mmCIF file of C-alpha atoms in Angstrom:
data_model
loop_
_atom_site.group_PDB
_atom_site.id
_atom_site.type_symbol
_atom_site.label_atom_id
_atom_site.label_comp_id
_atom_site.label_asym_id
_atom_site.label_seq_id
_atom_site.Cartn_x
_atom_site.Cartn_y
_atom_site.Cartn_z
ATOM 1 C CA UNK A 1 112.151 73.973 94.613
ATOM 2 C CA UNK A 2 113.468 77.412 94.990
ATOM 3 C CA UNK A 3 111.555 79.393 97.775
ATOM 4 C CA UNK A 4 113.176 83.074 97.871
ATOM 5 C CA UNK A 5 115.675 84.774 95.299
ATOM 6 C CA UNK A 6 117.710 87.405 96.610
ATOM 7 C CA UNK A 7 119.575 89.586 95.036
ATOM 8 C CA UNK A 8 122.936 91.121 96.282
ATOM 9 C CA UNK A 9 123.808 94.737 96.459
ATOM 10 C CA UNK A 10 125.888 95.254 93.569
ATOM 11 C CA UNK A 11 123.805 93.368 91.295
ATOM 12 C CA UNK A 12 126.099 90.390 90.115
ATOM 13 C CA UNK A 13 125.244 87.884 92.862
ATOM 14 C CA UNK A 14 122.047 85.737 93.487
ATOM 15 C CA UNK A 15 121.153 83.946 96.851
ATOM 16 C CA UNK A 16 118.610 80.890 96.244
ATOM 17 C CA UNK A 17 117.387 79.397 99.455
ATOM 18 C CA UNK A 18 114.985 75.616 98.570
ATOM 19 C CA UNK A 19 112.874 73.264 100.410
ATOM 20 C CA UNK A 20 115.638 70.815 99.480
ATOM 21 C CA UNK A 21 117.671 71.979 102.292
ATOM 22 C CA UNK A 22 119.849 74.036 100.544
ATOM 23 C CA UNK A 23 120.991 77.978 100.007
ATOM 24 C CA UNK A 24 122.670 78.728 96.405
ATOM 25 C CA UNK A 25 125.064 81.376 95.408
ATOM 26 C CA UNK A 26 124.555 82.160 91.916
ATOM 27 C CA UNK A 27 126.913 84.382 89.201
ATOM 28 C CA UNK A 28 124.256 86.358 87.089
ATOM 29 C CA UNK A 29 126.745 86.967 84.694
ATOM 30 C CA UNK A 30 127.508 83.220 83.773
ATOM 31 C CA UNK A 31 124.143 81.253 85.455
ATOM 32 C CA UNK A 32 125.904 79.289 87.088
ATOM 33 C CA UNK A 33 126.384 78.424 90.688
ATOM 34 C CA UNK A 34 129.201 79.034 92.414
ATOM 35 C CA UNK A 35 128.651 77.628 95.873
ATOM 36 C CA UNK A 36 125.904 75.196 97.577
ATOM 37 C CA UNK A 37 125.693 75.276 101.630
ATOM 38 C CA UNK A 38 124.089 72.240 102.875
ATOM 39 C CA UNK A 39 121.078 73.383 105.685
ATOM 40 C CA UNK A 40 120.468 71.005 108.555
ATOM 41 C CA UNK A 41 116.706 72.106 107.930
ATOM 42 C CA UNK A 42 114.609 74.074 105.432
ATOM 43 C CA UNK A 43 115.601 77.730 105.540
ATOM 44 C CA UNK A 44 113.154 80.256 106.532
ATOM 45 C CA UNK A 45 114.753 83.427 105.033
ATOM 46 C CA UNK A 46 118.424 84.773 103.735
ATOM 47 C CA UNK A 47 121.025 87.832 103.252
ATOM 48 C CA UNK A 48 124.093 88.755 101.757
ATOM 49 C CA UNK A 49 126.035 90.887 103.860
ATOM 50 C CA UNK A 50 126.958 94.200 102.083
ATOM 51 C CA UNK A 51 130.324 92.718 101.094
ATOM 52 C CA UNK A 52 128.653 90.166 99.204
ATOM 53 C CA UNK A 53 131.356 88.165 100.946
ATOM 54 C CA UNK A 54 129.193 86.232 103.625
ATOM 55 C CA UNK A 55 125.185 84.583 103.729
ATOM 56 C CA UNK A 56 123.324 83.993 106.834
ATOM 57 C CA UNK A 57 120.409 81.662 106.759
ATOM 58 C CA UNK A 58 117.769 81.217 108.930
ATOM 59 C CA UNK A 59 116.727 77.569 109.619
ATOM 60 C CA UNK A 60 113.598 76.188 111.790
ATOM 61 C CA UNK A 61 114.922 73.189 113.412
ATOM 62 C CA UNK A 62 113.216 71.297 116.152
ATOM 63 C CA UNK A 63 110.920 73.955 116.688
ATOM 64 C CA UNK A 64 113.649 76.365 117.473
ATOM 65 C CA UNK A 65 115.090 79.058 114.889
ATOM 66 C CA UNK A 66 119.093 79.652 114.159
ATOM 67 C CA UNK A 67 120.994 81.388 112.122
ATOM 68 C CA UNK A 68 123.564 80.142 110.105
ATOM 69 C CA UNK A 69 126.686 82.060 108.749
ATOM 70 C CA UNK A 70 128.592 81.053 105.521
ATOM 71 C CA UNK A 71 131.421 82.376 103.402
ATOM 72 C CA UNK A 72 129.709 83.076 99.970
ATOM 73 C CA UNK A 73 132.986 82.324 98.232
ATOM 74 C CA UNK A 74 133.710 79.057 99.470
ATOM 75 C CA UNK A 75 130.582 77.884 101.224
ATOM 76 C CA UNK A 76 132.501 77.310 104.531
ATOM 77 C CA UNK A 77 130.299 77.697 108.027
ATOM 78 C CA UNK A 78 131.342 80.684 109.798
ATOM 79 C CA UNK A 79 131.717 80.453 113.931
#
């Protein structure tokens, strides 16, 4: 189930993070998604940079919190 919805600056992008382990990048013109990032644990909370061009999650795992970076185009982890 989807936990938070947010929303990116310009309006055409949605960011979906679940408690199935996952963080969504939606197109709000079309519904559909257009990338899936597999979390190593639930996520906590999530952002779009202002480029719309990158999503950090935050995870709780093992009792200690990380951040993750992805591309939002291709769903890649960032270093």
């Amino acid at each position: 189930a989807v936990t938070k919805l947010i929303l990116s600056s310009d309006g055409k992008k949605a960011l979906t993070i679940g408690n199935d382990k996952t963080a969504k990048v939606w197109d709000l013109a079309t519904n559909k998604v257009l990338v899936t990032c597999t979390l190593p644990a639930n996520p906590i909370a999530a952002t779009f940079n202002t480029a719309t061009t990158k999503v950090a999650v935050s995870v709780l795992q093992d009792g200690v919190r990380k951040v993750i970076l992805f591309d939002a185009l291709t769903g890649d982890e960032l270093q």
